[in-house]
Amino acid sequence: MNVMTERLIQIALLVAIVGGWQLGVAAGVIDVFFFPAPIDIFDQVISWIADVSFYSHVAITLTETVLGYLVGTALGVAAGVWLGLSRSAARILDPFIKGLNAIPRVVLAPIFVLWLGLGLWSKVALAVTLVFFVTFFNAMQGVREVNPVVLSNARILGGNRRDLLRHVYFPAAASWILSSLRTSVGFAVVGAIIGEYLGSSAGLGYLIAQAEGNFDAVGVFAGILILAIFVLIIDSILDIAEKRLIKWRSSASERPA
């Protein structure tokens, strides 16, 4: 099955789902109070896009997502590599890490609001907590999966700690880290939206919370649709970056010594 056929099947599934939904609403089988008509949701999305003030909400959510994603990824990779290399430190900190990871992130949102206020950074902090552990566990496992034979050969050739990190540990953990980067994008968006939903004056989460407060199911579904498109765009950007990085790594590994 080629790519074109797969795309056609995807489009057919989307048309079938949306078309069936619309027909169910028109026939009175689906209650519009709970599931509004797709055409109404589409009209709401168009009206938001046509409104200039809407883009300020998008910019705020995007800023919170990007900051939470970058900070959480950087901290997660750094901590994962450190504890992956230091088994004793990992054993000492293990119960604390498991305890922190077990805390529901929704519980942390009000605490961050108390500490950092209703502004940008409380949402960034919540996004960081979601992204951090995904990247952390993958980076730590990637470092621990290094082939001991390769590591021994690098040490025999005179590689110091910095050389081992650069040429052995990071390349070995790269596939683990890259896989976590794709997953953590959604978590960064979730963190930003939950923070906005629980307390903010702007952002896509604020728009959804406002629509829910007015019992506006059309606005809620329109916000969800925009968030889905938002995540798909970010994921596509990461997909392109990942393919280029993998291509670069492949060409580098094939280069003669």
GROMACS .gro file of C-alpha atoms in nm:
model
  257
    1MET     CA    1   0.000   0.000   0.000
    2ASN     CA    2   0.156   0.329  -0.113
    3VAL     CA    3   0.140   0.666   0.060
    4MET     CA    4  -0.130   0.803  -0.171
    5THR     CA    5  -0.361   0.510  -0.093
    6GLU     CA    6  -0.307   0.557   0.279
    7ARG     CA    7  -0.390   0.928   0.252
    8LEU     CA    8  -0.707   0.850   0.056
    9ILE     CA    9  -0.815   0.601   0.325
   10GLN     CA   10  -0.750   0.862   0.595
   11ILE     CA   11  -0.959   1.121   0.408
   12ALA     CA   12  -1.238   0.865   0.354
   13LEU     CA   13  -1.244   0.782   0.727
   14LEU     CA   14  -1.258   1.151   0.817
   15VAL     CA   15  -1.542   1.216   0.571
   16ALA     CA   16  -1.731   0.912   0.700
   17ILE     CA   17  -1.699   1.018   1.065
   18VAL     CA   18  -1.783   1.385   1.012
   19GLY     CA   19  -2.053   1.306   0.756
   20GLY     CA   20  -2.215   1.050   0.984
   21TRP     CA   21  -2.202   1.294   1.272
   22GLN     CA   22  -2.366   1.566   1.062
   23LEU     CA   23  -2.636   1.328   0.938
   24GLY     CA   24  -2.704   1.212   1.293
   25VAL     CA   25  -2.757   1.572   1.404
   26ALA     CA   26  -2.982   1.645   1.106
   27ALA     CA   27  -3.190   1.334   1.177
   28GLY     CA   28  -3.226   1.424   1.544
   29VAL     CA   29  -3.044   1.111   1.661
   30ILE     CA   30  -2.758   1.313   1.815
   31ASP     CA   31  -2.839   1.578   2.076
   32VAL     CA   32  -2.675   1.906   1.970
   33PHE     CA   33  -2.651   2.016   2.334
   34PHE     CA   34  -2.383   1.753   2.390
   35PHE     CA   35  -2.256   1.701   2.034
   36PRO     CA   36  -2.308   2.009   1.817
   37ALA     CA   37  -2.317   1.983   1.440
   38PRO     CA   38  -1.973   1.973   1.272
   39ILE     CA   39  -2.076   2.260   1.044
   40ASP     CA   40  -2.144   2.479   1.351
   41ILE     CA   41  -1.806   2.387   1.498
   42PHE     CA   42  -1.639   2.472   1.167
   43ASP     CA   43  -1.821   2.809   1.156
   44GLN     CA   44  -1.700   2.885   1.510
   45VAL     CA   45  -1.341   2.804   1.413
   46ILE     CA   46  -1.368   3.031   1.107
   47SER     CA   47  -1.510   3.317   1.317
   48TRP     CA   48  -1.223   3.283   1.565
   49ILE     CA   49  -0.964   3.275   1.287
   50ALA     CA   50  -1.118   3.588   1.133
   51ASP     CA   51  -1.089   3.768   1.467
   52VAL     CA   52  -0.750   3.937   1.515
   53SER     CA   53  -0.765   3.903   1.895
   54PHE     CA   54  -0.775   3.524   1.860
   55TYR     CA   55  -0.411   3.515   1.753
   56SER     CA   56  -0.303   3.668   2.083
   57HIS     CA   57  -0.455   3.364   2.258
   58VAL     CA   58  -0.272   3.132   2.019
   59ALA     CA   59   0.055   3.317   2.074
   60ILE     CA   60   0.024   3.287   2.453
   61THR     CA   61  -0.048   2.914   2.441
   62LEU     CA   62   0.231   2.860   2.188
   63THR     CA   63   0.480   3.051   2.406
   64GLU     CA   64   0.385   2.848   2.715
   65THR     CA   65   0.409   2.524   2.520
   66VAL     CA   66   0.747   2.600   2.362
   67LEU     CA   67   0.903   2.723   2.687
   68GLY     CA   68   0.770   2.427   2.884
   69TYR     CA   69   0.886   2.189   2.614
   70LEU     CA   70   1.238   2.331   2.587
   71VAL     CA   71   1.298   2.369   2.961
   72GLY     CA   72   1.147   2.029   3.043
   73THR     CA   73   1.347   1.857   2.769
   74ALA     CA   74   1.676   2.022   2.871
   75LEU     CA   75   1.628   1.935   3.239
   76GLY     CA   76   1.508   1.584   3.159
   77VAL     CA   77   1.802   1.504   2.931
   78ALA     CA   78   2.056   1.650   3.175
   79ALA     CA   79   1.912   1.466   3.475
   80GLY     CA   80   1.865   1.143   3.277
   81VAL     CA   81   2.223   1.138   3.151
   82TRP     CA   82   2.358   1.221   3.497
   83LEU     CA   83   2.165   0.946   3.677
   84GLY     CA   84   2.226   0.707   3.390
   85LEU     CA   85   2.600   0.748   3.445
   86SER     CA   86   2.585   0.753   3.826
   87ARG     CA   87   2.414   0.436   3.947
   88SER     CA   88   2.469   0.521   4.314
   89ALA     CA   89   2.303   0.863   4.280
   90ALA     CA   90   2.018   0.698   4.089
   91ARG     CA   91   1.961   0.448   4.372
   92ILE     CA   92   1.963   0.724   4.634
   93LEU     CA   93   1.720   0.947   4.445
   94ASP     CA   94   1.501   0.665   4.312
   95PRO     CA   95   1.224   0.683   4.579
   96PHE     CA   96   1.208   1.063   4.553
   97ILE     CA   97   1.182   1.052   4.173
   98LYS     CA   98   0.909   0.787   4.185
   99GLY     CA   99   0.721   0.986   4.448
  100LEU     CA  100   0.734   1.307   4.246
  101ASN     CA  101   0.632   1.125   3.929
  102ALA     CA  102   0.331   0.974   4.110
  103ILE     CA  103   0.188   1.318   4.197
  104PRO     CA  104  -0.105   1.405   3.967
  105ARG     CA  105  -0.005   1.710   3.766
  106VAL     CA  106  -0.350   1.867   3.805
  107VAL     CA  107  -0.280   1.891   4.179
  108LEU     CA  108   0.035   2.091   4.108
  109ALA     CA  109  -0.145   2.352   3.897
  110PRO     CA  110  -0.299   2.544   4.193
  111ILE     CA  111   0.035   2.530   4.375
  112PHE     CA  112   0.215   2.685   4.078
  113VAL     CA  113  -0.055   2.952   4.058
  114LEU     CA  114   0.007   3.036   4.425
  115TRP     CA  115   0.382   3.049   4.371
  116LEU     CA  116   0.402   3.212   4.029
  117GLY     CA  117   0.064   3.382   3.985
  118LEU     CA  118  -0.184   3.358   3.699
  119GLY     CA  119   0.066   3.467   3.437
  120LEU     CA  120   0.284   3.282   3.189
  121TRP     CA  121   0.525   3.104   3.421
  122SER     CA  122   0.274   2.900   3.621
  123LYS     CA  123   0.164   2.736   3.294
  124VAL     CA  124   0.525   2.687   3.185
  125ALA     CA  125   0.607   2.521   3.517
  126LEU     CA  126   0.318   2.278   3.480
  127ALA     CA  127   0.423   2.193   3.124
  128VAL     CA  128   0.782   2.137   3.246
  129THR     CA  129   0.667   1.881   3.505
  130LEU     CA  130   0.485   1.685   3.235
  131VAL     CA  131   0.767   1.695   2.980
  132PHE     CA  132   1.051   1.638   3.226
  133PHE     CA  133   0.973   1.282   3.334
  134VAL     CA  134   0.903   1.157   2.981
  135THR     CA  135   1.242   1.280   2.861
  136PHE     CA  136   1.420   1.191   3.184
  137PHE     CA  137   1.335   0.820   3.187
  138ASN     CA  138   1.415   0.780   2.817
  139ALA     CA  139   1.751   0.958   2.845
  140MET     CA  140   1.850   0.756   3.152
  141GLN     CA  141   1.754   0.427   2.988
  142GLY     CA  142   1.933   0.524   2.668
  143VAL     CA  143   2.258   0.590   2.854
  144ARG     CA  144   2.231   0.260   3.040
  145GLU     CA  145   2.181   0.071   2.713
  146VAL     CA  146   2.529   0.163   2.587
  147ASN     CA  147   2.718  -0.140   2.459
  148PRO     CA  148   2.989  -0.215   2.721
  149VAL     CA  149   3.224  -0.343   2.450
  150VAL     CA  150   3.204  -0.012   2.261
  151LEU     CA  151   3.257   0.174   2.587
  152SER     CA  152   3.563  -0.034   2.675
  153ASN     CA  153   3.713   0.016   2.329
  154ALA     CA  154   3.664   0.393   2.356
  155ARG     CA  155   3.842   0.396   2.692
  156ILE     CA  156   4.128   0.185   2.554
  157LEU     CA  157   4.170   0.436   2.272
  158GLY     CA  158   4.219   0.708   2.534
  159GLY     CA  159   3.876   0.867   2.541
  160ASN     CA  160   3.816   1.085   2.844
  161ARG     CA  161   3.477   1.149   3.010
  162ARG     CA  162   3.389   1.429   2.769
  163ASP     CA  163   3.481   1.216   2.467
  164LEU     CA  164   3.272   0.928   2.598
  165LEU     CA  165   2.971   1.157   2.645
  166ARG     CA  166   3.008   1.306   2.298
  167HIS     CA  167   3.094   0.998   2.094
  168VAL     CA  168   2.943   0.707   2.289
  169TYR     CA  169   2.671   0.797   2.539
  170PHE     CA  170   2.483   1.068   2.348
  171PRO     CA  171   2.477   0.881   2.013
  172ALA     CA  172   2.356   0.567   2.193
  173ALA     CA  173   2.083   0.758   2.380
  174ALA     CA  174   1.982   0.969   2.077
  175SER     CA  175   1.714   0.728   1.954
  176TRP     CA  176   1.563   0.708   2.303
  177ILE     CA  177   1.565   1.084   2.343
  178LEU     CA  178   1.420   1.145   1.995
  179SER     CA  179   1.132   0.908   2.066
  180SER     CA  180   1.054   1.096   2.388
  181LEU     CA  181   1.060   1.432   2.208
  182ARG     CA  182   0.765   1.329   1.989
  183THR     CA  183   0.565   1.209   2.290
  184SER     CA  184   0.641   1.506   2.512
  185VAL     CA  185   0.501   1.761   2.264
  186GLY     CA  186   0.149   1.656   2.352
  187PHE     CA  187   0.231   1.672   2.722
  188ALA     CA  188   0.365   2.027   2.686
  189VAL     CA  189   0.040   2.136   2.521
  190VAL     CA  190  -0.164   1.956   2.789
  191GLY     CA  191   0.030   2.131   3.065
  192ALA     CA  192  -0.023   2.474   2.912
  193ILE     CA  193  -0.394   2.412   2.848
  194ILE     CA  194  -0.463   2.271   3.196
  195GLY     CA  195  -0.291   2.571   3.352
  196GLU     CA  196  -0.496   2.811   3.139
  197TYR     CA  197  -0.814   2.615   3.205
  198LEU     CA  198  -0.774   2.634   3.584
  199GLY     CA  199  -0.683   2.999   3.598
  200SER     CA  200  -0.587   3.254   3.333
  201SER     CA  201  -0.715   3.549   3.135
  202ALA     CA  202  -0.591   3.444   2.791
  203GLY     CA  203  -0.495   3.140   2.584
  204LEU     CA  204  -0.675   2.855   2.412
  205GLY     CA  205  -0.747   2.688   2.745
  206TYR     CA  206  -0.911   3.010   2.861
  207LEU     CA  207  -1.134   3.013   2.552
  208ILE     CA  208  -1.243   2.654   2.619
  209ALA     CA  209  -1.310   2.726   2.987
  210GLN     CA  210  -1.508   3.036   2.893
  211ALA     CA  211  -1.719   2.839   2.644
  212GLU     CA  212  -1.781   2.565   2.900
  213GLY     CA  213  -1.891   2.823   3.158
  214ASN     CA  214  -2.150   2.949   2.909
  215PHE     CA  215  -2.264   2.592   2.827
  216ASP     CA  216  -2.142   2.655   2.474
  217ALA     CA  217  -2.065   2.307   2.340
  218VAL     CA  218  -1.981   2.454   1.998
  219GLY     CA  219  -1.705   2.667   2.150
  220VAL     CA  220  -1.568   2.374   2.351
  221PHE     CA  221  -1.550   2.146   2.045
  222ALA     CA  222  -1.405   2.428   1.834
  223GLY     CA  223  -1.131   2.478   2.093
  224ILE     CA  224  -1.058   2.105   2.098
  225LEU     CA  225  -1.037   2.099   1.717
  226ILE     CA  226  -0.795   2.392   1.714
  227LEU     CA  227  -0.580   2.222   1.978
  228ALA     CA  228  -0.569   1.903   1.770
  229ILE     CA  229  -0.457   2.101   1.464
  230PHE     CA  230  -0.208   2.288   1.685
  231VAL     CA  231  -0.046   1.963   1.803
  232LEU     CA  232  -0.043   1.813   1.452
  233ILE     CA  233   0.145   2.115   1.317
  234ILE     CA  234   0.406   2.097   1.593
  235ASP     CA  235   0.439   1.721   1.546
  236SER     CA  236   0.492   1.769   1.171
  237ILE     CA  237   0.770   2.018   1.238
  238LEU     CA  238   0.936   1.771   1.476
  239ASP     CA  239   0.895   1.494   1.219
  240ILE     CA  240   1.084   1.697   0.959
  241ALA     CA  241   1.357   1.786   1.211
  242GLU     CA  242   1.389   1.423   1.321
  243LYS     CA  243   1.423   1.296   0.963
  244ARG     CA  244   1.694   1.551   0.889
  245LEU     CA  245   1.878   1.462   1.209
  246ILE     CA  246   1.858   1.089   1.139
  247LYS     CA  247   1.980   1.152   0.782
  248TRP     CA  248   2.270   1.356   0.919
  249ARG     CA  249   2.358   1.084   1.170
  250SER     CA  250   2.341   0.816   0.900
  251SER     CA  251   2.567   1.008   0.665
  252ALA     CA  252   2.808   1.078   0.948
  253SER     CA  253   2.823   0.713   1.048
  254GLU     CA  254   2.885   0.605   0.687
  255ARG     CA  255   3.172   0.850   0.649
  256PRO     CA  256   3.504   0.661   0.628
  257ALA     CA  257   3.737   0.689   0.923
   0.00000   0.00000   0.00000
